[in-house]
């Protein structure tokens, strides 16, 4: 007879079926068991049975399915966090096995925030491709929070994004620093005026980023807008720089953009910078990676090349005013 306790770590590790964890990840990300069954292409009773079996193995209730409620319990949230990482590791195994060859043929998946404009980053991509032409690379544009979530889940090789707070499970390196200014578009009444003071902005409508909040990563931008006494109501917002720019150009309001990114549009007559012109808020953009993720050769080489470029380039040369 097995002498281990019913829910001891040793017994859980020995008896836990990976397929149960995979099913639970889908359940945790779904709105109901029915929705999860559709995602998994299984019948609902099979999914419910898998959940019951997993809860029996773990010895904890994982999902609260009381009438009108479908939510993870505390134990469910903890298991989901770990299961997502395990899922990422399992998905990478077959890829890693295929890439054992003398020639670097791996794939690098990068998650970036939408406003990443950095010559150093571009040069790293160009150098990597020149030295490893058989390797491939993909870039997905996400919000900074979602980009980091992809790294945590091991679905992305690395992220280039804004960072609100540092997790002890991840590694961070500042890639560059940018400064945000306020801009308006041709339809706006302030467009083209060179005699503006900060007081002229008072009461005007504004557009901005979803993270432009006092408790979020663009807090310095929030404070700049407040000091300009722009209207409190934001008439348009997005997590993507291109869409914030679109709303500014359309005249929906005054909005923040990185000064070095907006420079070409200013020169082309599509944007006009308004006060303040000095003391602009500085925002740092970071490279983020998961040291616990087993990387293929291409990922290792690209990350090392990017970090080496950062190390040998003074921050002054990575600061875009």
Short mmCIF file of C-alpha atoms in Angstrom, two decimals:
data_model
loop_
_atom_site.label_atom_id
_atom_site.label_comp_id
_atom_site.label_asym_id
_atom_site.label_seq_id
_atom_site.Cartn_x
_atom_site.Cartn_y
_atom_site.Cartn_z
CA UNK A 1 0.00 0.00 0.00
CA UNK A 2 1.21 3.50 -0.83
CA UNK A 3 2.34 5.18 2.36
CA UNK A 4 2.25 8.73 1.03
CA UNK A 5 -0.46 11.15 2.18
CA UNK A 6 -3.51 11.49 -0.14
CA UNK A 7 -2.45 14.92 -1.45
CA UNK A 8 1.28 14.88 -0.73
CA UNK A 9 3.58 16.64 -3.23
CA UNK A 10 5.15 13.29 -4.13
CA UNK A 11 1.80 11.71 -4.96
CA UNK A 12 0.57 14.73 -6.91
CA UNK A 13 3.79 14.77 -8.96
CA UNK A 14 3.51 11.05 -9.69
CA UNK A 15 -0.20 10.90 -10.56
CA UNK A 16 -0.92 14.28 -12.13
CA UNK A 17 -1.81 13.96 -15.81
CA UNK A 18 -0.51 16.73 -18.08
CA UNK A 19 -3.71 16.57 -20.14
CA UNK A 20 -5.66 17.54 -17.02
CA UNK A 21 -3.48 20.63 -16.60
CA UNK A 22 -3.90 21.55 -20.25
CA UNK A 23 -7.68 21.25 -19.88
CA UNK A 24 -7.56 23.39 -16.75
CA UNK A 25 -5.63 26.17 -18.53
CA UNK A 26 -8.43 26.38 -21.11
CA UNK A 27 -11.08 26.25 -18.35
CA UNK A 28 -9.35 29.07 -16.48
CA UNK A 29 -9.28 31.25 -19.60
CA UNK A 30 -12.91 30.51 -20.54
CA UNK A 31 -16.24 31.96 -19.46
CA UNK A 32 -17.84 28.59 -18.72
CA UNK A 33 -17.35 24.85 -18.99
CA UNK A 34 -19.42 24.95 -22.18
CA UNK A 35 -17.11 27.54 -23.72
CA UNK A 36 -14.04 25.52 -22.65
CA UNK A 37 -15.51 22.36 -24.20
CA UNK A 38 -15.96 24.22 -27.49
CA UNK A 39 -12.34 25.41 -27.38
CA UNK A 40 -11.09 21.89 -26.64
CA UNK A 41 -13.51 20.28 -29.13
CA UNK A 42 -14.73 17.92 -26.43
CA UNK A 43 -18.14 17.18 -24.96
CA UNK A 44 -19.07 19.17 -21.87
CA UNK A 45 -19.38 16.11 -19.55
CA UNK A 46 -15.81 15.11 -20.47
CA UNK A 47 -14.49 18.54 -19.52
CA UNK A 48 -16.47 18.58 -16.26
CA UNK A 49 -15.14 15.11 -15.42
CA UNK A 50 -11.57 16.26 -16.11
CA UNK A 51 -12.03 19.21 -13.74
CA UNK A 52 -13.40 16.95 -10.99
CA UNK A 53 -10.51 14.53 -11.47
CA UNK A 54 -7.96 17.35 -11.25
CA UNK A 55 -9.59 18.77 -8.12
CA UNK A 56 -9.45 15.28 -6.61
CA UNK A 57 -5.74 14.96 -7.47
CA UNK A 58 -4.92 18.41 -6.06
CA UNK A 59 -7.26 18.15 -3.09
CA UNK A 60 -8.63 21.66 -3.61
CA UNK A 61 -11.64 23.24 -5.29
CA UNK A 62 -10.27 25.09 -8.33
CA UNK A 63 -13.29 26.79 -9.94
CA UNK A 64 -16.31 28.24 -8.16
CA UNK A 65 -19.26 27.21 -10.32
CA UNK A 66 -22.08 28.29 -8.04
CA UNK A 67 -25.28 29.63 -9.70
CA UNK A 68 -24.50 32.73 -11.72
CA UNK A 69 -20.79 32.53 -10.94
CA UNK A 70 -17.77 31.07 -12.73
CA UNK A 71 -14.47 32.14 -11.19
CA UNK A 72 -11.14 30.68 -10.10
CA UNK A 73 -10.66 30.05 -6.42
CA UNK A 74 -7.41 31.08 -4.71
CA UNK A 75 -6.08 27.57 -5.33
CA UNK A 76 -7.25 27.79 -8.95
CA UNK A 77 -5.43 31.07 -9.54
CA UNK A 78 -2.23 29.60 -8.10
CA UNK A 79 -2.49 26.44 -10.20
CA UNK A 80 -3.29 28.46 -13.35
CA UNK A 81 -0.16 30.58 -12.90
CA UNK A 82 2.03 27.50 -12.67
CA UNK A 83 0.18 25.53 -15.35
CA UNK A 84 0.62 28.32 -17.89
CA UNK A 85 4.39 28.13 -17.43
CA UNK A 86 4.37 24.33 -17.70
CA UNK A 87 2.26 24.60 -20.84
CA UNK A 88 4.80 26.98 -22.36
CA UNK A 89 7.64 24.60 -21.58
CA UNK A 90 5.86 21.58 -23.07
CA UNK A 91 4.97 23.46 -26.26
CA UNK A 92 8.63 24.34 -26.76
CA UNK A 93 9.97 20.78 -26.45
CA UNK A 94 9.29 19.60 -30.00
CA UNK A 95 10.65 22.84 -31.41
CA UNK A 96 13.86 22.52 -29.40
CA UNK A 97 14.37 18.94 -30.57
CA UNK A 98 13.98 19.92 -34.24
CA UNK A 99 16.58 22.65 -33.93
CA UNK A 100 19.56 20.49 -32.92
CA UNK A 101 21.72 21.17 -35.96
CA UNK A 102 24.98 22.90 -36.79
CA UNK A 103 23.14 25.75 -38.48
CA UNK A 104 21.08 28.10 -36.33
CA UNK A 105 17.53 27.50 -37.55
CA UNK A 106 15.45 28.43 -34.51
CA UNK A 107 12.64 30.94 -34.23
CA UNK A 108 12.63 34.08 -32.09
CA UNK A 109 9.22 35.41 -31.05
CA UNK A 110 9.28 38.98 -29.76
CA UNK A 111 6.38 40.79 -28.11
CA UNK A 112 6.68 44.57 -28.42
CA UNK A 113 4.69 47.59 -27.31
CA UNK A 114 3.34 49.59 -30.23
CA UNK A 115 5.53 52.66 -29.77
CA UNK A 116 8.97 50.98 -29.91
CA UNK A 117 11.14 53.15 -32.15
CA UNK A 118 14.77 52.37 -31.34
CA UNK A 119 17.70 52.25 -33.81
CA UNK A 120 19.67 49.99 -31.46
CA UNK A 121 16.88 47.41 -31.53
CA UNK A 122 16.67 47.61 -35.33
CA UNK A 123 20.43 47.15 -35.64
CA UNK A 124 20.28 44.06 -33.40
CA UNK A 125 17.65 42.51 -35.69
CA UNK A 126 19.68 43.33 -38.81
CA UNK A 127 22.89 41.91 -37.33
CA UNK A 128 21.14 38.75 -36.12
CA UNK A 129 19.64 38.06 -39.54
CA UNK A 130 22.93 38.70 -41.33
CA UNK A 131 24.75 36.20 -39.10
CA UNK A 132 21.94 33.62 -38.91
CA UNK A 133 20.05 33.71 -42.22
CA UNK A 134 18.33 30.36 -41.59
CA UNK A 135 16.78 31.54 -38.33
CA UNK A 136 13.37 33.22 -38.32
CA UNK A 137 11.87 35.99 -36.23
CA UNK A 138 8.35 37.24 -35.58
CA UNK A 139 7.19 40.42 -33.84
CA UNK A 140 3.76 40.73 -32.24
CA UNK A 141 2.43 44.12 -31.16
CA UNK A 142 0.65 44.03 -27.79
CA UNK A 143 0.00 46.23 -24.81
CA UNK A 144 2.97 46.25 -22.43
CA UNK A 145 1.03 44.21 -19.86
CA UNK A 146 0.12 41.57 -22.43
CA UNK A 147 3.68 41.47 -23.78
CA UNK A 148 5.00 40.70 -20.31
CA UNK A 149 2.28 38.07 -19.81
CA UNK A 150 3.51 36.32 -22.98
CA UNK A 151 7.04 36.20 -21.54
CA UNK A 152 5.78 34.85 -18.20
CA UNK A 153 3.85 32.12 -20.04
CA UNK A 154 6.95 31.31 -22.13
CA UNK A 155 5.01 32.00 -25.32
CA UNK A 156 7.40 34.81 -26.29
CA UNK A 157 11.19 34.73 -26.34
CA UNK A 158 11.38 38.27 -24.95
CA UNK A 159 9.42 41.50 -24.76
CA UNK A 160 10.31 45.12 -25.49
CA UNK A 161 7.88 47.27 -23.56
CA UNK A 162 7.11 49.61 -20.67
CA UNK A 163 7.42 48.14 -17.18
CA UNK A 164 5.14 49.11 -14.31
CA UNK A 165 6.70 46.88 -11.63
CA UNK A 166 9.44 44.26 -11.61
CA UNK A 167 8.65 40.59 -11.03
CA UNK A 168 11.34 38.47 -9.32
CA UNK A 169 10.58 35.76 -11.90
CA UNK A 170 11.74 37.88 -14.84
CA UNK A 171 14.88 39.72 -15.92
CA UNK A 172 14.90 43.34 -17.12
CA UNK A 173 17.31 45.59 -18.96
CA UNK A 174 16.64 49.18 -19.98
CA UNK A 175 16.81 49.41 -23.76
CA UNK A 176 16.25 53.14 -24.23
CA UNK A 177 14.69 56.28 -22.76
CA UNK A 178 12.19 58.48 -24.58
CA UNK A 179 10.45 61.74 -23.74
CA UNK A 180 6.74 62.39 -24.18
CA UNK A 181 5.32 65.70 -25.40
CA UNK A 182 1.79 66.89 -26.14
CA UNK A 183 0.57 67.27 -29.71
CA UNK A 184 -2.51 68.30 -31.68
CA UNK A 185 -3.64 67.73 -35.28
CA UNK A 186 -4.54 70.09 -38.17
CA UNK A 187 -8.27 70.40 -37.27
CA UNK A 188 -7.46 71.52 -33.72
CA UNK A 189 -7.73 75.26 -32.89
CA UNK A 190 -4.23 75.27 -31.36
CA UNK A 191 -2.58 73.79 -34.45
CA UNK A 192 0.13 75.97 -36.01
CA UNK A 193 0.24 78.53 -33.19
CA UNK A 194 3.76 79.38 -32.05
CA UNK A 195 2.69 81.77 -29.28
CA UNK A 196 1.15 79.13 -27.02
CA UNK A 197 1.58 78.94 -23.27
CA UNK A 198 0.55 76.12 -20.99
CA UNK A 199 -2.53 78.11 -20.03
CA UNK A 200 -3.83 77.94 -23.59
CA UNK A 201 -4.40 74.19 -23.18
CA UNK A 202 -6.79 74.56 -20.24
CA UNK A 203 -10.12 72.86 -20.81
CA UNK A 204 -9.26 71.35 -24.20
CA UNK A 205 -10.24 67.73 -24.85
CA UNK A 206 -7.52 65.10 -24.75
CA UNK A 207 -6.79 61.63 -26.10
CA UNK A 208 -4.25 59.26 -24.65
CA UNK A 209 -3.04 55.72 -23.95
CA UNK A 210 -4.95 53.16 -21.89
CA UNK A 211 -2.07 53.17 -19.39
CA UNK A 212 -2.22 56.97 -18.93
CA UNK A 213 -3.41 56.74 -15.31
CA UNK A 214 -1.94 57.78 -11.97
CA UNK A 215 -1.51 54.16 -10.86
CA UNK A 216 -0.11 52.88 -14.15
CA UNK A 217 3.10 52.89 -16.17
CA UNK A 218 2.49 56.28 -17.87
CA UNK A 219 1.91 58.14 -14.60
CA UNK A 220 4.44 60.91 -15.57
CA UNK A 221 2.38 61.56 -18.72
CA UNK A 222 -0.81 61.70 -16.63
CA UNK A 223 0.80 64.34 -14.42
CA UNK A 224 1.90 66.35 -17.48
CA UNK A 225 -1.65 66.39 -18.81
CA UNK A 226 -2.97 67.41 -15.40
CA UNK A 227 -0.46 70.28 -15.12
CA UNK A 228 -1.59 71.48 -18.56
CA UNK A 229 -5.14 71.59 -17.13
CA UNK A 230 -6.55 69.67 -20.06
CA UNK A 231 -10.13 68.50 -19.63
CA UNK A 232 -10.40 65.57 -17.23
CA UNK A 233 -12.45 63.50 -19.66
CA UNK A 234 -10.38 61.59 -22.22
CA UNK A 235 -12.37 61.53 -25.47
CA UNK A 236 -10.34 58.75 -27.10
CA UNK A 237 -7.85 56.12 -25.93
CA UNK A 238 -5.94 53.08 -27.17
CA UNK A 239 -3.08 50.81 -26.14
CA UNK A 240 -1.52 51.30 -29.61
CA UNK A 241 0.50 54.37 -30.48
CA UNK A 242 -0.69 54.35 -34.10
CA UNK A 243 -4.30 54.68 -32.99
CA UNK A 244 -3.57 57.42 -30.45
CA UNK A 245 -1.72 59.25 -33.23
CA UNK A 246 -4.70 58.73 -35.57
CA UNK A 247 -7.07 60.37 -33.06
CA UNK A 248 -4.70 63.29 -32.49
CA UNK A 249 -4.29 63.91 -36.24
CA UNK A 250 -8.09 63.71 -36.61
CA UNK A 251 -8.50 66.58 -34.15
CA UNK A 252 -10.20 64.61 -31.36
CA UNK A 253 -7.98 66.30 -28.79
CA UNK A 254 -4.50 67.04 -27.51
CA UNK A 255 -2.54 63.87 -26.82
CA UNK A 256 0.86 62.56 -25.70
CA UNK A 257 3.39 60.94 -28.05
CA UNK A 258 7.12 60.20 -27.81
CA UNK A 259 8.83 63.31 -29.21
CA UNK A 260 11.27 61.37 -31.38
CA UNK A 261 8.44 59.29 -32.86
CA UNK A 262 6.28 62.34 -33.65
CA UNK A 263 9.16 64.28 -35.27
CA UNK A 264 8.46 63.16 -38.85
CA UNK A 265 4.75 63.95 -38.56
CA UNK A 266 5.58 67.39 -37.21
CA UNK A 267 7.89 67.99 -40.18
CA UNK A 268 5.14 66.78 -42.55
CA UNK A 269 2.53 69.12 -41.06
CA UNK A 270 0.39 66.35 -39.54
CA UNK A 271 1.17 67.11 -35.89
CA UNK A 272 1.93 70.26 -33.90
CA UNK A 273 3.67 70.23 -30.54
CA UNK A 274 2.07 72.29 -27.77
CA UNK A 275 3.40 73.24 -24.30
CA UNK A 276 5.18 72.21 -22.23
CA UNK A 277 8.35 72.22 -24.31
CA UNK A 278 10.81 71.62 -21.45
CA UNK A 279 10.82 69.32 -18.44
CA UNK A 280 9.10 66.61 -20.45
CA UNK A 281 8.44 63.27 -18.72
CA UNK A 282 10.99 60.54 -19.38
CA UNK A 283 9.76 56.99 -19.96
CA UNK A 284 12.06 53.95 -20.03
CA UNK A 285 11.50 51.03 -22.39
CA UNK A 286 12.89 47.67 -21.28
CA UNK A 287 13.89 44.31 -22.65
CA UNK A 288 12.15 41.63 -20.54
CA UNK A 289 12.86 37.90 -20.59
CA UNK A 290 12.13 34.80 -18.55
CA UNK A 291 15.29 33.12 -17.21
CA UNK A 292 13.28 29.96 -16.46
CA UNK A 293 12.35 29.45 -20.12
CA UNK A 294 14.54 26.96 -21.98
CA UNK A 295 15.70 28.91 -25.03
CA UNK A 296 16.61 27.59 -28.45
CA UNK A 297 19.93 28.64 -29.99
CA UNK A 298 18.39 31.44 -32.02
CA UNK A 299 16.73 32.92 -28.95
CA UNK A 300 19.95 32.70 -26.95
CA UNK A 301 21.98 34.36 -29.70
CA UNK A 302 19.50 37.18 -30.33
CA UNK A 303 19.05 37.99 -26.64
CA UNK A 304 22.80 37.95 -26.04
CA UNK A 305 23.44 40.19 -29.06
CA UNK A 306 20.82 42.68 -27.88
CA UNK A 307 22.13 42.73 -24.31
CA UNK A 308 25.72 43.14 -25.54
CA UNK A 309 24.64 46.10 -27.69
CA UNK A 310 22.99 47.68 -24.65
CA UNK A 311 26.10 47.14 -22.52
CA UNK A 312 28.48 48.76 -24.98
CA UNK A 313 26.19 51.73 -25.78
CA UNK A 314 26.05 54.52 -23.17
CA UNK A 315 22.55 55.44 -22.03
CA UNK A 316 23.08 58.92 -23.48
CA UNK A 317 23.23 57.35 -26.94
CA UNK A 318 20.08 55.39 -26.14
CA UNK A 319 18.13 58.45 -25.03
CA UNK A 320 15.86 59.97 -27.66
CA UNK A 321 14.79 63.55 -26.97
#
